[in-house]
PDB file of C-alpha atoms in Angstrom:
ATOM      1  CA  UNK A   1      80.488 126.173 100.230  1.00 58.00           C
ATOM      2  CA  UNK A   2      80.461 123.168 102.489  1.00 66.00           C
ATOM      3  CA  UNK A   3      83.029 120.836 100.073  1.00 91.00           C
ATOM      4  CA  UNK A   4      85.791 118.726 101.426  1.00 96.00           C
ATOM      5  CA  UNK A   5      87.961 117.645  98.583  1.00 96.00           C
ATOM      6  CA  UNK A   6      90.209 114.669  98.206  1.00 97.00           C
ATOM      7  CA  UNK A   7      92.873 113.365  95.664  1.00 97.00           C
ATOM      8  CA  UNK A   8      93.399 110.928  94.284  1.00 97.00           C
ATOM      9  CA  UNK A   9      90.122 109.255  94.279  1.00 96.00           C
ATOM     10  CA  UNK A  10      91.288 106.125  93.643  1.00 97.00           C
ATOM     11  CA  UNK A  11      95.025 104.742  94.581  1.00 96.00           C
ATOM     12  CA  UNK A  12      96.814 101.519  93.881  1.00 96.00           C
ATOM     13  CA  UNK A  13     100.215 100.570  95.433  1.00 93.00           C
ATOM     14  CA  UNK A  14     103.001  98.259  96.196  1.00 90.00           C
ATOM     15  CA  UNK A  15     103.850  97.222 100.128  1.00 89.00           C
ATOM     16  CA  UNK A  16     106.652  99.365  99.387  1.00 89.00           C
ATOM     17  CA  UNK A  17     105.466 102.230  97.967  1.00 90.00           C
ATOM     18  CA  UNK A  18     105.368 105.437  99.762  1.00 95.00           C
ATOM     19  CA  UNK A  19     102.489 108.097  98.881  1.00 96.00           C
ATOM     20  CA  UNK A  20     100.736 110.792  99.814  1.00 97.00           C
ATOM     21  CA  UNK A  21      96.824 111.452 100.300  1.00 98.00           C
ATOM     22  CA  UNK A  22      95.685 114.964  99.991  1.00 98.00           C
ATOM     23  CA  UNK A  23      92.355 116.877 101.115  1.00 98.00           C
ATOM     24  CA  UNK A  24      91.695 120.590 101.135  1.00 98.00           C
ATOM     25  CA  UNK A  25      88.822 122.669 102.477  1.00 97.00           C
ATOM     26  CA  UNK A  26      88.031 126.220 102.277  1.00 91.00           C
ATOM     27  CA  UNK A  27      85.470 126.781 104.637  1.00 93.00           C
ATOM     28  CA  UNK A  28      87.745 128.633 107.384  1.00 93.00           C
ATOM     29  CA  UNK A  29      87.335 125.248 109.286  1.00 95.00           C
ATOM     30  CA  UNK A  30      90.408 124.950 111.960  1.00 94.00           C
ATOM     31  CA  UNK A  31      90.231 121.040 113.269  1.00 94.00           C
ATOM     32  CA  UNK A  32      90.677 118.068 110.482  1.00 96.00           C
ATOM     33  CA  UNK A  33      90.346 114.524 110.420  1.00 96.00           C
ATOM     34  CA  UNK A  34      91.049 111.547 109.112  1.00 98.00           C
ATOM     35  CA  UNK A  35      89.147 108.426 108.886  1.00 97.00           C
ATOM     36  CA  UNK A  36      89.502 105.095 107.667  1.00 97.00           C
ATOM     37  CA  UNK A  37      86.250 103.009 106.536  1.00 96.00           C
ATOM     38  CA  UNK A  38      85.998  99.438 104.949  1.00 95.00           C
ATOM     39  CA  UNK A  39      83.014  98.744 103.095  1.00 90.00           C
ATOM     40  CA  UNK A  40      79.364  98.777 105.144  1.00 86.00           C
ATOM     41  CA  UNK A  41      81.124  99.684 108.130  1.00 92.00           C
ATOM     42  CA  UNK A  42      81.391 103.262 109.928  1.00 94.00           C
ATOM     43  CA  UNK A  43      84.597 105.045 109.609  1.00 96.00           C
ATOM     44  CA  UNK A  44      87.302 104.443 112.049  1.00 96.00           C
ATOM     45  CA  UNK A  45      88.667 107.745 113.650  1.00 95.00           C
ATOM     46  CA  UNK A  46      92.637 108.075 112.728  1.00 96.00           C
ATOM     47  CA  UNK A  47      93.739 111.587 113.824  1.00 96.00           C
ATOM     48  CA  UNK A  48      92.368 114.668 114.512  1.00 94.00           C
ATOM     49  CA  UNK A  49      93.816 118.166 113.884  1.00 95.00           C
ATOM     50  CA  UNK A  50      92.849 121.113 115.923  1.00 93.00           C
ATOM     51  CA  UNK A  51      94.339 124.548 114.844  1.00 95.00           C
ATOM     52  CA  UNK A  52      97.332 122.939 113.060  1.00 95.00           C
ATOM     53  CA  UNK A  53      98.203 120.699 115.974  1.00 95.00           C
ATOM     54  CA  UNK A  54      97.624 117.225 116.051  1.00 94.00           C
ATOM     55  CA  UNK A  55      94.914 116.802 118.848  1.00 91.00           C
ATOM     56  CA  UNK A  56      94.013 113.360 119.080  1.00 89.00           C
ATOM     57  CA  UNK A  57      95.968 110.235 117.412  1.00 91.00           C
ATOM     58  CA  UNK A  58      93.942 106.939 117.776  1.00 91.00           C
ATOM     59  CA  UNK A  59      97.394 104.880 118.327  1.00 90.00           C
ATOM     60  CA  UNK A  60      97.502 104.474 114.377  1.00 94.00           C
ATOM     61  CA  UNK A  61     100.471 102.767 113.075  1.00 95.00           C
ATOM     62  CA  UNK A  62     103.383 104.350 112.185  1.00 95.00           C
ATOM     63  CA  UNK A  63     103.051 104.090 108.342  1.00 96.00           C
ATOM     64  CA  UNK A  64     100.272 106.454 108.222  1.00 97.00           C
ATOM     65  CA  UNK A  65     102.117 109.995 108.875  1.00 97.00           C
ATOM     66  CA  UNK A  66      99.495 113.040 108.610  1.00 97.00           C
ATOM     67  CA  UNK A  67     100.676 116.040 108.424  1.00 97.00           C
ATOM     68  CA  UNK A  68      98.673 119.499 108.401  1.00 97.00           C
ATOM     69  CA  UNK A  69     100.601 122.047 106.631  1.00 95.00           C
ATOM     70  CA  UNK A  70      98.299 125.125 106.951  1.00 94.00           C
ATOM     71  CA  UNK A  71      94.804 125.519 108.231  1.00 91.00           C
ATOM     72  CA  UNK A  72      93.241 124.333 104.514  1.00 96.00           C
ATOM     73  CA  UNK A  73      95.560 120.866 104.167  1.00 97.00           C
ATOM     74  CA  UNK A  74      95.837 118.279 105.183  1.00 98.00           C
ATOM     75  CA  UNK A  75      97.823 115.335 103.990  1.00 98.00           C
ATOM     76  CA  UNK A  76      98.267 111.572 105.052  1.00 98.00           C
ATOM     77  CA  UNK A  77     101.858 110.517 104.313  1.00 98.00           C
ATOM     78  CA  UNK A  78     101.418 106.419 103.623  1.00 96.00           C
ATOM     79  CA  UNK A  79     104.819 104.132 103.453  1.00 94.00           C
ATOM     80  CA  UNK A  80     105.044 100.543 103.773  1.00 93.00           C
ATOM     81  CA  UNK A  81     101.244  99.513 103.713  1.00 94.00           C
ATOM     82  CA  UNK A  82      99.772  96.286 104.108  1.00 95.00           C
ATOM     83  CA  UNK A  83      97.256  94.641 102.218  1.00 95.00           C
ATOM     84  CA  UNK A  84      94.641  94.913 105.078  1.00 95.00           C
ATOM     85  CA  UNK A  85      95.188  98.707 105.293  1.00 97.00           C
ATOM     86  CA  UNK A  86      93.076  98.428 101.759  1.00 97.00           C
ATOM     87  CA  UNK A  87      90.472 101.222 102.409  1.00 97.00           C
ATOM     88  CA  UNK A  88      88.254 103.683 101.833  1.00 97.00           C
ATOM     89  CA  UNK A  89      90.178 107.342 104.081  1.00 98.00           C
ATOM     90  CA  UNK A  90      87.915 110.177 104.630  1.00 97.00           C
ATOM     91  CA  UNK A  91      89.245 113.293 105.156  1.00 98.00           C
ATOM     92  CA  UNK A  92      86.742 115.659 107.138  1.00 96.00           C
ATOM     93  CA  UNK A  93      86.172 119.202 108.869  1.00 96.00           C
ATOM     94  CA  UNK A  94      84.600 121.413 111.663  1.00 93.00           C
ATOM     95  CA  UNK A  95      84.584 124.653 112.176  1.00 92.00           C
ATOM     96  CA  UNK A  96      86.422 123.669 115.579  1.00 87.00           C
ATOM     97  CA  UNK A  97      87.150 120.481 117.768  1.00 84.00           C
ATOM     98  CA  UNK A  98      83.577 120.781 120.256  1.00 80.00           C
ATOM     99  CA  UNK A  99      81.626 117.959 120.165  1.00 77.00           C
ATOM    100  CA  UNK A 100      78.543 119.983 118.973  1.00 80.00           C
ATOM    101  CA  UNK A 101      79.843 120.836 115.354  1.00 85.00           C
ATOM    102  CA  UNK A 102      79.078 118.877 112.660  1.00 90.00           C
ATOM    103  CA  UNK A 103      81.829 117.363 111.092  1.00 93.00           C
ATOM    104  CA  UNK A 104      82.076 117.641 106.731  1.00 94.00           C
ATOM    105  CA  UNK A 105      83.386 114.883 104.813  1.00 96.00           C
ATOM    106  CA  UNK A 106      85.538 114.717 101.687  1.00 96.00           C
ATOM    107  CA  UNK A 107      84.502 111.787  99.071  1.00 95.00           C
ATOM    108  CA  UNK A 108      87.322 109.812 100.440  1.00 96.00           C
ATOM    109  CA  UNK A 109      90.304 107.889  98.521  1.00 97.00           C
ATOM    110  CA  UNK A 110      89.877 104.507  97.581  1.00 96.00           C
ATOM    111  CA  UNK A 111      93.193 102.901  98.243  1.00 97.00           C
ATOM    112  CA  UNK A 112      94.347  99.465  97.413  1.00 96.00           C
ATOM    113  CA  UNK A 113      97.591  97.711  98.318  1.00 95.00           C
ATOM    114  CA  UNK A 114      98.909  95.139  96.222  1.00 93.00           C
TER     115      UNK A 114
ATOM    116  CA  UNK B   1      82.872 104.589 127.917  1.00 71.00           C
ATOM    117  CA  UNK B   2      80.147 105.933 124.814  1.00 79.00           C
ATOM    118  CA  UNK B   3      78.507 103.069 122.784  1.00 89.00           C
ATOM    119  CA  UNK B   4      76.072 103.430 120.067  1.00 95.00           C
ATOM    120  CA  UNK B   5      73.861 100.523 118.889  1.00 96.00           C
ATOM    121  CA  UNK B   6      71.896 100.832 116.074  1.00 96.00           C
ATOM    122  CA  UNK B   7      69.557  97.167 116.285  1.00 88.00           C
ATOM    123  CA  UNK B   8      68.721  97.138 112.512  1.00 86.00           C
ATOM    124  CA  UNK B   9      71.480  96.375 110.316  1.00 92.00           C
ATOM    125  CA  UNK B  10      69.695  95.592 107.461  1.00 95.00           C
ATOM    126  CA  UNK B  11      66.429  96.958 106.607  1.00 97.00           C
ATOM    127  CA  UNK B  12      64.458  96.425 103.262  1.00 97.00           C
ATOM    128  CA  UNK B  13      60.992  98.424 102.270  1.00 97.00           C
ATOM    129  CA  UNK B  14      59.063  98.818  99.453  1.00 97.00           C
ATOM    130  CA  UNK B  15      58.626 102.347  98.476  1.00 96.00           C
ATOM    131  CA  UNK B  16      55.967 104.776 100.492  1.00 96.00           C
ATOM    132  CA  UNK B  17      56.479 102.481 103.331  1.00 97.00           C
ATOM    133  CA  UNK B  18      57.281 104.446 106.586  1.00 97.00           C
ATOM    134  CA  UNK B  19      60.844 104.063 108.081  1.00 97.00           C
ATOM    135  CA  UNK B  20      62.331 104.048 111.532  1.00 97.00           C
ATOM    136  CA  UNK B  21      65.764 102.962 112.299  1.00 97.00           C
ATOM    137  CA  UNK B  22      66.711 102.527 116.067  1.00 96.00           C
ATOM    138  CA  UNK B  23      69.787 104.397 117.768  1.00 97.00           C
ATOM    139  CA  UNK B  24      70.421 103.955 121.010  1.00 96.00           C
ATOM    140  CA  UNK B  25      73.616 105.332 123.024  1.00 94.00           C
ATOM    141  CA  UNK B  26      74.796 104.615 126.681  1.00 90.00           C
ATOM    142  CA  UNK B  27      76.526 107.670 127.942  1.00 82.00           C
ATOM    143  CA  UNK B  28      75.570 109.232 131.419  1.00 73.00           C
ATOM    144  CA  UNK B  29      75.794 113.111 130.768  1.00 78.00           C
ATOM    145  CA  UNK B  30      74.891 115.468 128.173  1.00 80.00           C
ATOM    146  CA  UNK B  31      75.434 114.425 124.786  1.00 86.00           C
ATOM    147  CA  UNK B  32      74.980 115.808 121.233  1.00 91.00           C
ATOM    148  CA  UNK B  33      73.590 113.463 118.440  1.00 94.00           C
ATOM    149  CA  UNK B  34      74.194 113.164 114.680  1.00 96.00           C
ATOM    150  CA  UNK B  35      72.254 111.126 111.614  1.00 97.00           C
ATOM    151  CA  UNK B  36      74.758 110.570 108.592  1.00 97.00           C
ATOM    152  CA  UNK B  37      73.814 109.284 105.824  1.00 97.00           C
ATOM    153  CA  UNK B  38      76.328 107.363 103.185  1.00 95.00           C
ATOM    154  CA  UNK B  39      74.417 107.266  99.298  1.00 94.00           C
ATOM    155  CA  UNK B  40      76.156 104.508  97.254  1.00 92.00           C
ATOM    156  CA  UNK B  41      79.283 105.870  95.958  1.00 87.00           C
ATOM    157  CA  UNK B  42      78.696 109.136  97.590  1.00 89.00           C
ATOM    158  CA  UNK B  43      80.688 110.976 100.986  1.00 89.00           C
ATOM    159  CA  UNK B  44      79.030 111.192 104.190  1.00 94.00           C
ATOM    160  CA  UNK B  45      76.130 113.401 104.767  1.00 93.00           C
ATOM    161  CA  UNK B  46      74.620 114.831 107.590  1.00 94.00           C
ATOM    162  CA  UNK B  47      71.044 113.817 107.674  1.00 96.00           C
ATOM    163  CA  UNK B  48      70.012 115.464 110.749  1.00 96.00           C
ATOM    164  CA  UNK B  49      71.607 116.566 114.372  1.00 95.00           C
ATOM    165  CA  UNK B  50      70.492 117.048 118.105  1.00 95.00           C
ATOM    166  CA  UNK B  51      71.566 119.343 120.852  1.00 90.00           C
ATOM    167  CA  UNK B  52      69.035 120.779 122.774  1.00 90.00           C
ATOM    168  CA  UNK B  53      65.599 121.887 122.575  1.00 92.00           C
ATOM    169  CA  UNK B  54      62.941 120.457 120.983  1.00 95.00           C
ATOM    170  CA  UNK B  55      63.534 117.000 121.036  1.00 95.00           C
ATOM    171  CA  UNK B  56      62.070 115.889 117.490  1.00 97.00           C
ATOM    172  CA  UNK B  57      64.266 117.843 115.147  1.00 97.00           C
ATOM    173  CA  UNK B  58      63.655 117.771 111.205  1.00 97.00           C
ATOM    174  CA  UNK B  59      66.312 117.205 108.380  1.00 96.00           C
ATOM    175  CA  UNK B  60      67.102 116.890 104.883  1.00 94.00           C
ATOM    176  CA  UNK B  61      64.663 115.153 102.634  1.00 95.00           C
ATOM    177  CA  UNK B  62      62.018 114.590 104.820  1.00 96.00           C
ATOM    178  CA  UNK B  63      63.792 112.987 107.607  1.00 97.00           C
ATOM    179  CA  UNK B  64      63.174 113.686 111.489  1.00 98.00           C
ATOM    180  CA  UNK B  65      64.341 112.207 114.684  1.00 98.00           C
ATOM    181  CA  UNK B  66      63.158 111.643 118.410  1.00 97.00           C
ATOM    182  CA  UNK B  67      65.458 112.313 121.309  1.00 95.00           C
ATOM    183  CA  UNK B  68      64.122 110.886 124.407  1.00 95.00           C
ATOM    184  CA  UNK B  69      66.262 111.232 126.818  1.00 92.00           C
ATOM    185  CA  UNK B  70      64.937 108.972 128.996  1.00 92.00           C
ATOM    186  CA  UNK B  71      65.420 105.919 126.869  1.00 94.00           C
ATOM    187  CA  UNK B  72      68.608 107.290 125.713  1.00 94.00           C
ATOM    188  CA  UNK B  73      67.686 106.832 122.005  1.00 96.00           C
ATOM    189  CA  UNK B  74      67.121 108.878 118.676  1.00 97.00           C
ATOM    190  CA  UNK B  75      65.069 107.189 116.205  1.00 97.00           C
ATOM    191  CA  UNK B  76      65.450 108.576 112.558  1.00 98.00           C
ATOM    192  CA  UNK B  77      61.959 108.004 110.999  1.00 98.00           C
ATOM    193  CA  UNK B  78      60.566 109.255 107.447  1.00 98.00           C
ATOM    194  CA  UNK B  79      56.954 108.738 106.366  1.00 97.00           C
ATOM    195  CA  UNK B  80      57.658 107.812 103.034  1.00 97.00           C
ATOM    196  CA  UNK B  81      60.499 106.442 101.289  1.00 98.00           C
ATOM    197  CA  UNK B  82      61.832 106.215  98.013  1.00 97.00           C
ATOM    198  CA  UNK B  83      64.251 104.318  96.358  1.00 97.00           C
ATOM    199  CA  UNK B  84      66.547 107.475  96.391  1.00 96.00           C
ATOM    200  CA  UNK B  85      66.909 106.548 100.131  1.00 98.00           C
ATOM    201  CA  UNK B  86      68.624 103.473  99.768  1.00 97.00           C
ATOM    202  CA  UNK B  87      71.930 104.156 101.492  1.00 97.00           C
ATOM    203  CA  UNK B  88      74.255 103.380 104.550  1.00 96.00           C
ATOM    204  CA  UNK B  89      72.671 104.966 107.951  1.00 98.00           C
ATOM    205  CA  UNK B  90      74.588 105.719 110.614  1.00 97.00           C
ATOM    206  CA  UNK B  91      73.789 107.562 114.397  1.00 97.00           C
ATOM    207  CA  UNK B  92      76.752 109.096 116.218  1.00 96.00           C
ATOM    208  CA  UNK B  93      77.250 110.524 119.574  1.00 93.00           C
ATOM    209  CA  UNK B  94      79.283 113.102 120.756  1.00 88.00           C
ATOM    210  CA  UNK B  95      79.919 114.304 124.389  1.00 71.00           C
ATOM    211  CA  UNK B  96      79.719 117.854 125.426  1.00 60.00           C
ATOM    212  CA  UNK B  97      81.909 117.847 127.983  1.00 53.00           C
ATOM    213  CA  UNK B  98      85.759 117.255 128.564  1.00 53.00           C
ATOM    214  CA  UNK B  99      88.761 117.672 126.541  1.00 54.00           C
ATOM    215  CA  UNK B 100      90.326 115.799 124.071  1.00 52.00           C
ATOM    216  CA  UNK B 101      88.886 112.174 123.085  1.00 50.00           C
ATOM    217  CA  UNK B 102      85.914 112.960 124.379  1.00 55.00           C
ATOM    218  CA  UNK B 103      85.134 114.967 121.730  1.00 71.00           C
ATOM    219  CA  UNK B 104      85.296 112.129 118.835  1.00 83.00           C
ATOM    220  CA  UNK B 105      82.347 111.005 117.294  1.00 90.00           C
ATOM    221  CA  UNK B 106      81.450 107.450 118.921  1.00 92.00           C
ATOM    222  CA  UNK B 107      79.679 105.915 115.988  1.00 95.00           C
ATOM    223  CA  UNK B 108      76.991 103.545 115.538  1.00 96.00           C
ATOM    224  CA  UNK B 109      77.921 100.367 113.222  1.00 96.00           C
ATOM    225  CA  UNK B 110      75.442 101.544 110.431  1.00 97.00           C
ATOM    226  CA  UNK B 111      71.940 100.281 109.192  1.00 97.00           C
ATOM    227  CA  UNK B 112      71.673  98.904 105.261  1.00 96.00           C
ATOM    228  CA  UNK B 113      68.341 100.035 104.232  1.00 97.00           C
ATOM    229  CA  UNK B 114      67.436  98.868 100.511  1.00 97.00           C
ATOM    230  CA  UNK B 115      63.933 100.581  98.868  1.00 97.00           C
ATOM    231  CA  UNK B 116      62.426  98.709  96.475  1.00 95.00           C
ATOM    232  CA  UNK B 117      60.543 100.253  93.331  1.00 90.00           C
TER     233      UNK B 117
END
């Protein structure tokens, strides 16, 4: 089983709203990501989660919070959004953080803010 | 610092016309190298990936790629395509050395390619 799942697929919210993104895998994977792509462009690295531990943070605002509660979660924690952070976020996974494993993406949220 | 460049951005064919999309990286040491492929409304797939070895390596549905080294590039070709391969392209690199960002995907900006019936 190589499926990365997200929820919601779709999300629409208010500048003030605060919500939460979810993905889950269950392929024993132990480094997570998260990605942010607008349309016809390649996604835009966010964070990176190696064995539970945030590895690598791309200098991502500070109302995108992930959070990685056990090796299959991860969650994106969103509060006080603006309009251009309108996306689609990809959640993916490797079996570990080397540059030769291939990385497994979810089907993303679409998010809007209003 | 990586870069990818991929020179076609938007490619159109009729179907059974042969394919190549260009992928070029600049990175000085040993890298790996990754095809995606993005169907409309569908995740990210990986098409195809290079490490070492042979140099033309085969993928899903019919796909292959070229790493020559000394051009620094990896061409994704295909024969013959269908209108099923209308999607978002994308080449990414990935260094094999060093710690922390340099083990990111450094991605390539994408190619468009439409098939027409």
């Amino acid at each position: 089983d190589t499926e990365v799942t997200q929820t919601p697929k779709h999300l629409v919210m208010g500048m003030t709203n605060k919500k939460s993104l979810k993905c889950e895998q269950h392929m024993g994977h132990r480094a997570m990501y998260w990605y942010k792509q607008k349309a016809k462009k390649p996604p835009e690295l966010m964070f990176v989660y190696s064995y539970e531990k945030l590895s690598i943070n791309e200098s991502v605002p500070s109302r995108f919070s992930p959070e990685c509660p056990n090796s299959s979660l991860l969650n994106l924690h969103l509060h006080a959004l603006q309009p251009e952070d309108s996306a689609l976020y990809l959640c993916a996974s490797s079996q570990v953080l080397a540059s030769t494993d291939t990385q497994y993406f979810g089907p993303g949220t679409r998010l809007t803010v209003l | 610092a990586q870069s990818v460049s991929q020179h076609n951005h938007h490619v159109i064919l009729s179907e059974a016309a042969s394919l190549e999309l260009g992928c070029n990286y600049s990175y000085g040491g040993t890298v790996n190298l990754f095809w995606y492929v993005q169907y409309p409304g569908q995740h990210l797939q990986l098409l195809l990936k290079y490490f070492s070895g042979d140099p033309l390596v085969k993928g899903i549905k019919g796909f292959e790629a070229e790493f020559i080294k000394s051009k620094f590039s990896f061409n994704l070709r295909k024969p013959s395509v269908q209108w099923s391969d209308t999607a978002e392209y994308f080449c990414a690199v990935n260094a094999t050395s060093g710690a922390g960002n340099n083990r990111k995907l450094i991605w390539g900006l994408g190619t468009s390619l439409a098939v027409n019936p």
